[in-house]
Coordinates of C-alpha atoms in Angstrom, one line a residue:
Chain Y
M537 CA 16.3 -48.9 42.1
M538 CA 14.4 -46.8 44.6
P539 CA 15.3 -43.8 46.3
P540 CA 14.9 -44.0 50.2
S541 CA 12.0 -41.4 50.3
R542 CA 9.9 -43.7 47.7
R543 CA 10.7 -46.7 50.0
R544 CA 8.8 -45.0 52.8
S545 CA 5.8 -44.1 50.8
S546 CA 5.7 -47.6 49.3
V547 CA 5.0 -48.9 52.8
V548 CA 1.7 -46.7 52.9
L549 CA 1.0 -48.0 49.4
Y550 CA 1.1 -51.4 50.4
A551 CA -0.3 -50.9 53.9
L552 CA -3.3 -49.1 52.1
P553 CA -5.2 -52.1 50.9
V554 CA -4.8 -53.9 54.1
V555 CA -6.1 -51.4 56.3
L556 CA -9.0 -50.3 54.0
A557 CA -10.3 -54.0 53.4
F558 CA -10.1 -54.3 57.4
A559 CA -11.9 -51.1 57.8
A560 CA -14.6 -52.2 55.3
L561 CA -15.6 -55.1 57.5
F562 CA -17.2 -52.5 59.8
F563 CA -19.4 -51.0 57.5
G564 CA -22.7 -52.2 56.5
R565 CA -26.3 -51.7 56.1
Y566 CA -27.2 -54.3 58.7
G567 CA -26.2 -53.6 62.3
G568 CA -26.1 -49.9 62.3
S569 CA -22.9 -48.5 63.8
V570 CA -19.3 -49.3 63.4
S571 CA -19.1 -49.6 67.2
E572 CA -21.5 -52.3 67.2
A573 CA -19.6 -54.3 64.6
F574 CA -16.5 -53.7 66.6
R575 CA -17.9 -55.0 69.8
S576 CA -19.4 -58.0 68.1
L577 CA -16.1 -58.9 66.5
F578 CA -13.7 -58.1 69.5
S579 CA -15.7 -58.8 72.8
S580 CA -17.9 -61.8 73.9
G581 CA -21.2 -59.9 74.3
G582 CA -21.8 -58.5 70.9
S583 CA -24.5 -59.9 68.4
D584 CA -23.6 -63.3 67.0
L585 CA -25.5 -62.5 63.9
L586 CA -23.5 -59.5 63.2
R587 CA -20.3 -61.7 63.6
S588 CA -21.5 -64.4 61.2
L589 CA -22.5 -61.7 58.9
I590 CA -19.2 -59.9 59.0
F591 CA -17.2 -63.1 58.5
H592 CA -19.5 -65.0 56.2
V593 CA -20.8 -62.1 54.0
R594 CA -18.7 -59.1 54.2
L595 CA -15.5 -60.9 54.4
P596 CA -15.8 -62.7 51.3
R597 CA -17.2 -59.8 49.4
T598 CA -14.4 -57.5 50.7
L599 CA -11.9 -60.1 49.6
A600 CA -13.4 -60.2 46.1
A601 CA -13.3 -56.3 45.8
L602 CA -9.8 -56.3 46.5
V603 CA -8.8 -59.3 44.2
V604 CA -11.0 -58.0 41.3
G605 CA -9.5 -54.2 41.9
A606 CA -5.9 -55.8 42.0
D607 CA -6.7 -57.9 38.8
L608 CA -7.7 -54.8 36.9
G609 CA -5.2 -52.4 38.2
A610 CA -2.4 -55.0 37.3
A611 CA -4.0 -55.7 33.8
G612 CA -4.5 -52.1 33.0
A613 CA -0.7 -51.6 34.0
V614 CA 0.6 -54.3 32.0
L615 CA -1.5 -53.6 28.8
Q616 CA -0.4 -50.0 28.9
G617 CA 3.1 -50.9 28.8
L618 CA 2.8 -53.7 26.4
F619 CA 0.9 -51.4 23.9
R620 CA 2.9 -48.4 24.9
N621 CA -0.1 -46.5 25.2
P622 CA -1.2 -44.3 28.1
L623 CA -4.7 -44.8 26.9
V624 CA -5.3 -48.5 27.1
D625 CA -7.3 -50.1 29.6
S626 CA -8.4 -53.6 30.6
R627 CA -11.1 -53.6 28.0
I628 CA -8.8 -53.4 24.8
L629 CA -8.2 -57.1 23.9
G630 CA -12.0 -57.9 23.7
V631 CA -11.9 -60.1 26.7
S632 CA -14.3 -57.9 28.5
S633 CA -16.8 -58.0 25.7
G634 CA -16.5 -61.5 25.2
A635 CA -17.2 -62.2 28.7
S636 CA -20.1 -59.7 28.7
F637 CA -21.6 -61.6 25.8
G638 CA -21.1 -65.2 27.4
A639 CA -22.8 -63.8 30.8
C640 CA -25.6 -62.4 29.2
L641 CA -26.1 -65.2 27.0
A642 CA -26.2 -67.5 29.8
I643 CA -28.8 -65.1 31.6
L644 CA -30.7 -65.5 28.6
V645 CA -30.8 -69.2 28.5
S646 CA -30.8 -70.3 32.1
G647 CA -29.5 -67.6 34.8
G648 CA -27.9 -69.6 37.4
A649 CA -25.0 -67.8 39.0
L650 CA -22.5 -70.6 38.3
A651 CA -23.6 -70.7 34.7
V652 CA -23.2 -67.0 34.3
Q653 CA -19.7 -67.0 35.6
T654 CA -18.6 -70.0 33.7
S655 CA -20.0 -68.7 30.4
A656 CA -18.5 -65.3 30.9
F657 CA -15.1 -66.7 31.5
V658 CA -15.5 -69.2 28.6
F659 CA -16.3 -66.5 26.2
A660 CA -13.8 -64.2 27.5
L661 CA -11.0 -66.8 26.6
I662 CA -12.6 -67.3 23.2
A663 CA -12.2 -63.9 22.5
V664 CA -8.5 -63.7 23.5
A665 CA -7.9 -66.9 21.4
V666 CA -9.4 -65.2 18.5
V667 CA -7.2 -62.1 19.1
L668 CA -4.1 -64.0 19.6
A669 CA -4.6 -66.3 16.8
V670 CA -5.3 -63.7 14.1
G671 CA -2.6 -61.2 15.9
W672 CA 0.0 -63.9 15.6
R673 CA -0.3 -64.0 11.9
L674 CA -0.1 -60.3 11.7
G675 CA 3.1 -60.5 13.6
A676 CA 2.1 -60.2 16.9
T677 CA 2.9 -56.5 16.9
P678 CA 1.1 -54.2 19.4
L679 CA -0.8 -52.6 16.5
A680 CA -2.0 -55.8 15.2
L681 CA -3.1 -57.2 18.4
L682 CA -4.8 -53.8 19.4
L683 CA -6.7 -53.6 16.1
V684 CA -7.8 -57.2 16.2
G685 CA -8.7 -56.6 19.7
V686 CA -11.1 -53.7 18.6
A687 CA -12.4 -55.9 16.0
V688 CA -13.2 -58.8 18.2
S689 CA -14.7 -56.5 20.8
A690 CA -17.0 -54.9 18.1
F691 CA -18.2 -58.5 17.0
F692 CA -18.8 -59.4 20.7
D693 CA -20.8 -56.1 21.5
A694 CA -22.9 -57.0 18.3
L695 CA -23.6 -60.2 19.9
L696 CA -24.5 -58.8 23.0
G697 CA -26.7 -56.3 21.2
L698 CA -28.9 -59.6 19.7
V699 CA -28.8 -61.0 23.2
K700 CA -30.6 -58.0 24.6
Y701 CA -32.7 -57.6 21.5
V702 CA -34.2 -61.0 21.9
A703 CA -34.3 -61.0 25.5
D704 CA -37.6 -61.0 27.3
P705 CA -37.7 -57.1 28.5
L706 CA -39.8 -57.8 31.8
S707 CA -37.8 -60.7 33.1
K708 CA -34.1 -61.3 31.3
L709 CA -33.4 -57.5 30.1
P710 CA -33.3 -56.0 33.7
A711 CA -31.1 -58.9 34.7
I712 CA -29.0 -58.3 31.8
T713 CA -28.7 -54.4 32.4
Y714 CA -28.0 -55.0 36.1
W715 CA -25.3 -57.6 35.4
L716 CA -23.5 -55.2 32.7
L717 CA -23.5 -52.5 35.3
G718 CA -21.2 -54.5 37.4
G719 CA -21.3 -55.2 40.9
L720 CA -20.1 -57.9 43.5
S721 CA -23.5 -58.5 45.3
G722 CA -23.4 -62.0 43.7
T723 CA -20.4 -62.8 45.8
Q724 CA -20.5 -66.0 47.9
E725 CA -18.0 -67.9 49.8
S726 CA -18.7 -70.8 47.6
N727 CA -17.6 -68.9 44.4
L728 CA -14.6 -67.2 45.9
A729 CA -12.2 -69.9 45.3
P730 CA -11.9 -69.9 41.5
L731 CA -11.7 -66.1 41.7
L732 CA -8.5 -66.2 44.3
I733 CA -7.0 -69.2 42.3
L734 CA -7.2 -67.7 38.9
S735 CA -6.2 -64.3 40.0
G736 CA -3.4 -65.7 42.1
I737 CA -1.9 -67.3 38.9
G738 CA -2.1 -64.4 36.7
L739 CA -1.0 -62.0 39.4
A740 CA 2.1 -64.3 40.2
F741 CA 3.2 -64.5 36.8
L742 CA 3.0 -60.7 35.8
V743 CA 4.9 -60.2 39.1
L744 CA 7.5 -62.7 38.5
V745 CA 8.1 -61.3 34.8
R746 CA 7.7 -57.8 35.7
W747 CA 11.3 -56.6 35.0
R748 CA 11.0 -58.2 31.3
L749 CA 8.0 -56.2 31.0
N750 CA 10.2 -53.1 30.8
V751 CA 12.0 -54.2 27.8
L752 CA 8.7 -54.8 26.2
T753 CA 7.7 -51.3 26.4
L754 CA 10.4 -50.6 23.9
G755 CA 9.8 -51.0 20.1
D756 CA 10.0 -54.6 18.9
E757 CA 13.4 -54.5 17.1
E758 CA 15.1 -52.7 20.1
A759 CA 13.8 -55.5 22.6
A760 CA 14.9 -58.0 19.9
S761 CA 18.5 -56.4 20.1
L762 CA 18.5 -56.9 23.7
G763 CA 18.3 -60.8 22.9
V764 CA 14.5 -61.0 24.0
R765 CA 12.4 -63.2 22.2
V766 CA 9.5 -60.8 21.8
R767 CA 6.5 -62.6 20.2
P768 CA 6.3 -65.4 22.9
L769 CA 6.8 -63.2 25.9
R770 CA 4.1 -60.8 24.6
V771 CA 1.6 -63.5 24.1
A772 CA 2.3 -65.0 27.6
V773 CA 1.7 -61.6 29.1
V774 CA -1.2 -60.9 27.0
L775 CA -2.6 -64.2 28.2
A776 CA -1.8 -63.5 31.8
A777 CA -3.5 -60.3 31.6
S778 CA -6.6 -61.6 29.8
L779 CA -6.9 -64.3 32.5
L780 CA -7.2 -61.5 35.2
V781 CA -9.5 -59.6 33.2
A782 CA -11.8 -62.6 32.4
T783 CA -11.6 -63.7 36.1
S784 CA -12.6 -60.1 37.4
V785 CA -15.4 -59.8 34.6
S786 CA -16.8 -62.9 35.0
Q787 CA -16.9 -62.4 39.0
A788 CA -18.1 -58.6 39.0
G789 CA -19.3 -57.8 35.6
M790 CA -18.2 -54.5 33.8
I791 CA -16.4 -52.3 35.8
G792 CA -14.6 -49.7 33.8
W793 CA -12.2 -46.9 34.6
I794 CA -10.0 -49.0 37.3
G795 CA -7.8 -50.5 34.6
L796 CA -7.2 -46.9 33.1
V797 CA -7.1 -44.6 36.1
V798 CA -5.2 -46.9 38.7
P799 CA -2.1 -47.4 36.5
H800 CA -1.5 -43.7 36.2
V801 CA -2.0 -42.9 39.6
A802 CA 0.2 -45.8 40.5
R803 CA 3.1 -44.5 37.8
A804 CA 2.8 -41.1 39.5
W805 CA 3.6 -42.7 42.9
V806 CA 6.3 -45.2 42.1
G807 CA 7.4 -44.4 38.6
S808 CA 7.5 -46.1 35.2
D809 CA 9.5 -49.2 36.3
H810 CA 7.2 -52.3 36.3
V811 CA 9.2 -53.8 38.9
H812 CA 7.4 -51.2 41.2
L813 CA 4.4 -50.5 38.8
I814 CA 3.0 -53.9 38.8
P815 CA 2.5 -54.5 42.6
A816 CA 1.5 -50.9 43.1
S817 CA -1.3 -50.9 40.6
A818 CA -2.5 -54.0 42.0
A819 CA -2.4 -52.7 45.7
L820 CA -4.0 -49.4 44.6
G821 CA -6.7 -51.1 42.3
G822 CA -7.7 -53.4 45.3
A823 CA -7.8 -50.6 47.8
I824 CA -10.1 -48.3 45.4
L825 CA -12.4 -51.1 44.6
V826 CA -12.8 -52.0 48.5
V827 CA -13.7 -48.3 48.9
L828 CA -15.9 -48.3 46.2
D829 CA -17.8 -51.2 46.9
T830 CA -18.1 -50.4 50.4
I831 CA -20.1 -47.2 49.3
A832 CA -21.9 -49.1 46.7
R833 CA -23.4 -51.5 49.4
T834 CA -23.7 -48.9 52.2
V835 CA -24.9 -45.6 51.0
L836 CA -28.3 -46.2 49.5
P837 CA -31.0 -48.9 50.8
S838 CA -30.4 -50.6 47.6
E839 CA -27.0 -51.6 45.9
I840 CA -25.6 -48.9 43.7
P841 CA -23.8 -50.8 40.8
L842 CA -20.2 -50.7 40.9
G843 CA -19.7 -49.7 37.0
I844 CA -21.7 -46.7 37.6
L845 CA -19.7 -45.7 40.6
T846 CA -16.5 -46.2 39.0
G847 CA -17.5 -44.1 36.1
L848 CA -18.9 -41.2 38.5
L849 CA -15.7 -41.2 40.6
G850 CA -13.3 -42.4 38.1
V851 CA -13.9 -39.8 35.3
P852 CA -13.4 -36.8 37.6
A853 CA -10.5 -38.4 39.0
F854 CA -9.1 -39.1 35.5
L855 CA -9.3 -35.6 34.7
V856 CA -8.0 -34.1 37.6
L857 CA -5.0 -36.4 36.9
L858 CA -4.6 -35.4 33.5
V859 CA -4.6 -31.6 34.5
V860 CA -2.0 -32.4 37.0
Y861 CA 0.0 -34.4 34.7
V862 CA 0.0 -31.9 31.9
R863 CA 1.0 -29.1 34.2
T864 CA 4.1 -31.1 35.7
Q865 CA 5.1 -32.6 32.3
G866 CA 4.6 -29.5 30.2
G867 CA 2.4 -30.8 27.5
T868 CA 0.0 -33.5 26.5
R869 CA 2.6 -35.7 25.0
Chain D
M254 CA 36.3 -58.6 17.9
R255 CA 35.4 -58.6 14.2
L256 CA 31.9 -58.0 12.5
E257 CA 31.6 -58.6 8.8
A258 CA 29.1 -59.0 6.2
N259 CA 30.0 -61.0 2.9
C260 CA 28.1 -60.5 0.1
L261 CA 24.9 -59.6 1.9
S262 CA 21.6 -59.3 0.3
Y263 CA 18.3 -58.4 1.7
A264 CA 14.8 -58.2 0.1
Y265 CA 11.6 -57.6 2.2
P266 CA 8.8 -60.0 1.3
R267 CA 7.6 -59.8 -2.2
R268 CA 9.6 -56.8 -3.0
P269 CA 13.0 -56.4 -5.3
P270 CA 16.0 -56.7 -3.0
C271 CA 17.0 -53.3 -1.0
I272 CA 20.5 -54.6 -0.2
R273 CA 22.7 -56.3 -2.9
R274 CA 25.8 -58.1 -2.4
V275 CA 27.3 -55.7 0.1
S276 CA 30.6 -56.6 1.9
I277 CA 31.4 -54.8 4.9
A278 CA 33.6 -55.2 8.0
V279 CA 34.3 -53.5 11.3
E280 CA 36.9 -54.5 14.1
G281 CA 37.3 -53.8 17.4
G282 CA 38.9 -50.2 18.1
E283 CA 37.7 -48.8 14.9
I284 CA 34.7 -46.4 13.9
A285 CA 33.3 -47.3 10.6
F286 CA 30.6 -45.2 8.8
V287 CA 28.0 -46.3 6.6
L288 CA 26.8 -43.2 4.3
G289 CA 24.0 -42.9 1.6
A290 CA 21.2 -41.3 0.6
N291 CA 17.6 -41.7 2.0
G292 CA 16.4 -45.4 1.3
S293 CA 20.1 -46.5 0.0
G294 CA 19.6 -49.5 2.6
K295 CA 21.9 -48.2 5.6
T296 CA 18.9 -49.0 8.1
T297 CA 18.4 -52.4 6.7
L298 CA 22.0 -53.2 6.7
L299 CA 22.3 -52.4 10.3
A300 CA 19.1 -54.5 11.0
C301 CA 20.9 -57.5 9.3
F302 CA 23.9 -56.7 11.5
A303 CA 21.6 -56.7 14.8
G304 CA 20.4 -59.9 13.9
A305 CA 16.7 -58.4 13.5
R306 CA 16.5 -59.2 9.8
R307 CA 17.7 -62.3 8.3
P308 CA 19.8 -61.8 5.0
T309 CA 18.1 -63.5 2.2
A310 CA 21.6 -64.1 0.7
G311 CA 25.1 -63.8 2.1
T312 CA 26.3 -64.1 5.7
V313 CA 26.9 -62.0 8.9
L314 CA 30.1 -63.4 10.7
L315 CA 30.8 -62.3 14.3
D316 CA 34.5 -63.1 14.8
G317 CA 34.1 -65.6 11.9
R318 CA 31.4 -67.5 13.2
P319 CA 27.8 -67.0 11.4
L320 CA 25.8 -64.6 13.3
R321 CA 22.8 -67.0 13.1
A322 CA 24.8 -69.4 15.1
F323 CA 24.4 -67.3 18.2
S324 CA 21.3 -67.3 20.3
P325 CA 19.7 -64.0 20.5
R326 CA 20.7 -63.8 24.3
E327 CA 24.4 -64.5 23.0
R328 CA 24.3 -62.0 20.4
A329 CA 23.0 -59.4 22.6
K330 CA 25.8 -59.9 24.8
R331 CA 28.2 -59.1 21.9
I332 CA 26.1 -56.6 19.7
G333 CA 24.4 -53.7 20.8
V334 CA 22.0 -51.2 18.8
V335 CA 21.6 -47.5 19.5
P336 CA 18.1 -46.5 18.1
Q337 CA 17.8 -43.4 15.8
F338 CA 14.9 -42.0 17.9
H339 CA 13.1 -43.5 20.6
D340 CA 9.5 -42.9 21.5
A341 CA 9.0 -43.7 25.2
A342 CA 5.4 -43.9 25.8
F343 CA 6.4 -43.9 29.5
S344 CA 9.8 -42.7 30.7
F345 CA 12.2 -44.3 33.0
S346 CA 15.2 -42.9 34.7
V347 CA 18.6 -43.0 33.1
E348 CA 19.8 -45.7 35.5
D349 CA 16.7 -47.9 34.6
A350 CA 16.9 -47.2 30.8
V351 CA 20.6 -48.3 30.9
G352 CA 19.6 -51.3 33.3
L353 CA 17.7 -52.6 30.3
G354 CA 20.8 -53.7 28.8
R355 CA 21.1 -56.3 31.2
A356 CA 18.2 -58.2 29.8
P357 CA 20.6 -60.8 28.3
Y358 CA 22.0 -61.6 31.7
V359 CA 18.7 -61.4 33.9
G360 CA 16.4 -64.5 33.9
L361 CA 12.8 -64.5 32.7
F362 CA 11.4 -64.5 36.2
S363 CA 14.3 -62.5 38.0
R364 CA 15.4 -59.0 38.3
P365 CA 18.8 -57.3 38.1
G366 CA 21.2 -58.2 40.8
R367 CA 24.3 -56.7 42.4
E368 CA 26.5 -57.6 39.5
D369 CA 23.9 -56.1 36.9
R370 CA 23.9 -52.9 39.0
L371 CA 27.7 -52.4 38.8
A372 CA 27.6 -53.0 35.0
V373 CA 25.3 -50.2 34.8
E374 CA 27.3 -47.9 37.2
R375 CA 30.5 -48.7 34.9
A376 CA 28.6 -48.0 31.7
L377 CA 27.1 -44.7 33.2
A378 CA 30.8 -43.7 34.2
A379 CA 32.0 -44.6 30.8
V380 CA 29.8 -42.3 28.9
G381 CA 29.9 -39.6 31.7
L382 CA 26.3 -39.8 32.7
A383 CA 26.9 -41.0 36.3
S384 CA 25.4 -37.8 37.7
L385 CA 22.2 -37.9 35.8
R386 CA 21.5 -41.4 36.6
R387 CA 18.2 -40.6 38.7
R388 CA 16.8 -37.9 36.1
S389 CA 14.0 -39.1 33.9
M390 CA 15.1 -39.9 30.3
S391 CA 12.4 -37.4 29.3
H392 CA 14.4 -34.8 31.1
V393 CA 17.6 -35.0 29.7
S394 CA 19.0 -33.5 26.4
G395 CA 18.9 -35.3 23.0
G396 CA 22.7 -35.9 23.3
E397 CA 22.4 -37.3 26.8
R398 CA 19.8 -39.5 25.7
Q399 CA 21.7 -40.8 23.0
L400 CA 24.8 -41.4 25.3
A401 CA 22.3 -43.3 27.4
W402 CA 21.6 -45.7 24.9
I403 CA 25.1 -46.1 24.3
A404 CA 25.5 -47.0 27.9
R405 CA 22.8 -49.3 27.5
G406 CA 25.1 -51.4 24.9
L407 CA 28.0 -51.1 27.1
A408 CA 25.8 -52.6 30.0
Q409 CA 25.0 -55.3 27.5
G410 CA 28.5 -56.2 27.4
A411 CA 28.5 -55.5 23.7
Q412 CA 31.9 -55.2 21.9
C413 CA 30.3 -53.8 19.0
L414 CA 27.9 -51.1 18.7
L415 CA 25.4 -50.2 15.7
L416 CA 24.4 -46.6 15.7
D417 CA 21.7 -45.5 13.3
E418 CA 21.9 -41.8 12.5
P419 CA 23.0 -41.3 16.1
T420 CA 23.1 -37.4 15.9
A421 CA 20.3 -36.9 13.3
H422 CA 18.7 -34.2 15.4
L423 CA 21.5 -33.1 17.6
D424 CA 23.0 -29.5 17.4
P425 CA 26.8 -29.5 16.5
Q426 CA 28.0 -29.2 20.1
H427 CA 25.9 -32.2 21.3
E428 CA 26.9 -34.1 18.0
H429 CA 30.7 -33.9 18.9
T430 CA 30.0 -34.7 22.6
V431 CA 28.5 -37.8 21.6
F432 CA 31.2 -38.7 19.0
A433 CA 34.0 -37.7 21.4
V434 CA 32.9 -40.4 24.0
V435 CA 32.2 -42.7 20.8
R436 CA 36.0 -42.2 20.1
K437 CA 37.0 -42.5 23.6
L438 CA 35.2 -46.1 23.6
A439 CA 36.7 -47.0 20.2
G440 CA 40.1 -46.3 21.8
E441 CA 39.1 -48.6 24.7
G442 CA 38.6 -51.5 22.1
A443 CA 34.8 -51.1 21.0
A444 CA 33.8 -51.4 17.7
F445 CA 31.3 -49.0 15.9
L446 CA 29.4 -49.2 12.9
V447 CA 27.4 -45.7 12.3
A448 CA 24.8 -45.2 9.6
S449 CA 24.9 -41.3 9.1
H450 CA 23.9 -38.6 6.7
H451 CA 26.6 -36.6 7.6
P452 CA 29.8 -36.8 5.5
E453 CA 31.5 -34.3 7.5
T454 CA 31.2 -36.2 10.8
A455 CA 32.5 -39.2 8.9
L456 CA 35.6 -37.0 7.8
L457 CA 36.1 -36.1 11.4
Y458 CA 35.7 -39.5 13.1
A459 CA 35.6 -42.6 10.6
A460 CA 38.4 -44.9 10.0
N461 CA 36.5 -46.3 7.3
V462 CA 33.6 -45.2 5.1
T463 CA 31.3 -47.3 3.0
F464 CA 28.8 -45.5 0.4
L465 CA 25.6 -47.3 -0.4
Q466 CA 23.7 -46.3 -3.2
H467 CA 20.4 -48.4 -4.1
G468 CA 21.3 -50.9 -1.8
Q469 CA 25.0 -51.6 -3.3
V470 CA 28.4 -50.6 -2.2
L471 CA 29.4 -47.3 -4.2
A472 CA 32.7 -46.9 -2.6
S473 CA 34.5 -48.1 0.4
G474 CA 37.9 -47.1 2.1
P475 CA 39.3 -44.3 4.3
P476 CA 37.4 -41.2 4.5
L477 CA 39.9 -39.0 2.5
E478 CA 39.6 -41.5 -0.3
T479 CA 36.0 -41.7 -0.3
I480 CA 34.5 -38.5 0.8
T481 CA 35.5 -36.9 -2.5
S482 CA 33.4 -34.4 -4.7
D483 CA 32.9 -37.0 -7.4
I484 CA 31.4 -40.0 -5.0
L485 CA 29.2 -37.5 -3.1
S486 CA 27.7 -36.1 -6.4
R487 CA 26.8 -39.8 -7.4
A488 CA 25.7 -40.8 -3.8
Y489 CA 23.4 -37.7 -3.4
S490 CA 22.7 -37.0 -7.0
M491 CA 23.9 -33.7 -6.6
E492 CA 27.0 -31.4 -7.0
F493 CA 29.3 -31.2 -4.1
R494 CA 32.8 -29.5 -3.4
I495 CA 35.4 -30.3 -0.9
V496 CA 36.8 -27.1 0.8
T497 CA 40.1 -27.5 2.9
G498 CA 40.7 -25.0 5.5
S499 CA 44.1 -23.5 6.6
D500 CA 44.3 -26.2 9.2
G501 CA 43.8 -28.8 6.9
E502 CA 39.9 -29.1 8.2
R503 CA 37.6 -30.3 5.5
A504 CA 34.2 -29.3 4.7
V505 CA 31.8 -30.5 2.4
V506 CA 29.9 -27.9 0.7
P507 CA 27.0 -28.5 -1.7
R508 CA 27.3 -26.6 -5.1
I509 CA 24.0 -24.7 -5.4
R510 CA 23.8 -21.6 -7.9
R511 CA 23.0 -18.4 -6.1
D512 CA 19.8 -17.7 -8.2
E513 CA 18.7 -21.3 -7.2
T514 CA 18.8 -20.4 -3.4
R515 CA 17.0 -17.3 -4.0
T516 CA 14.3 -18.9 -5.8
A517 CA 14.0 -21.2 -2.7
E518 CA 13.6 -18.2 -0.5
A519 CA 11.1 -16.4 -2.5

């Protein structure tokens, strides 16, 4: 239940990604000024090339940024709540490592964009399947899942190291390195559909169960005493969050920090209640990634990998947040 | 409303039983205490009552019906648990924390509705926290936090509340604030089963006391008959004296020789 002052600020929160995504359409290396892009879109005299560029290149890419950001933000918020740990991010379950290995393996073997994306997704699912299978036998407690996730992560990181080691240093290795740094330059209209559908499914599930997620932030015995069947619920939520992470990593590579920082900003904005936190994290994640991706594709003549940008901007943002948080809460607890 | 255990035993996997043939009952309107040393099985016993652990032998009956026959959701509408401490990674408002008690009533894909909000309001009013509803749980006192968890149990609709050392780290004033509320709620018909380390609190509030020792019942009955120097000494493996004041108030005093305490200070 939300006080009225919060309600007003939440209008701002949800308008933010929409406004920013719309604005992003007017920025790009081609066609120079924003006013030119504006003319091509809203008056008959503008350039047809620019208009088609906006609709067929910038629009899909901006949509992808919006969705990937939303995926990572929401997944991060869910996983932090699930593991009752504010330092958890979307990479915790080994899903990202699995996806990275899958993608790089595909680059090593063939290199087709679709093969890379599919392989990344498949190996992400393999990783989460292993985590859940072993974690279930250990009672599917947060600690068990966390430990198994770290182990599975390390295993796929080792496999990734192997792929890099045997990759041709002149052709394959740069491609692998570039992929791992993350970015949305591979986005096309044609590969947008799976991203939108899979993200839609994952986000819809999490938004629907979001009140229940509050119960999962209690300890297992406490949640059980409230009549909640903890293990199946936790597994379902882990699957949905993993779906989001797998989808976004296979689309955009490794993009760190969004899944860690965004939920904290969202929590400061709307509070810890998942009813508000999940949509807010998705909205903020989307908004931030749209901004970062616009910077990535416009500032320098060649693209800046998104993973680098999120790190360069995400880390200082995180430190500032940490200081503010400690000052207002009066401790690092 | 009657919650009872008959000849209950529980053993953790591959361990000797830590509860052995315990029988204990609590009725609506009554506050029952379970006392005993650390590791005597109090918490495990409460977990069996909460349905969190399945007894290895014996049964838990709720109004004469085996607890196992209730679905988790139906059980949660009748029995509430107040945790000893609660390490929240992220903190909810008092109102939202109490609202979690509506979990058995809210569908998997839905959110609390009008009726749930009313139940939360009633629960908050019943424990006297209505004015703190929007306060963060990390910004209320320990006693208020315990009251909030009791309110969560009331929001659950629970007629029986299990309290695991509810006042273990509260100062005397807050301890008695919490128990004053507990006594008021018991007067309105709720049943309380309290695991505690404080025989003196039991003397003040309990209708019934059960002492556990090594998982077995050492003594049970009204507090004046069970909280005696003899039973206390056996339960805690040290000497106690019961001192009666001029108004009939009783205090439990550990018997420690002066030179022993001085050694402890040195």
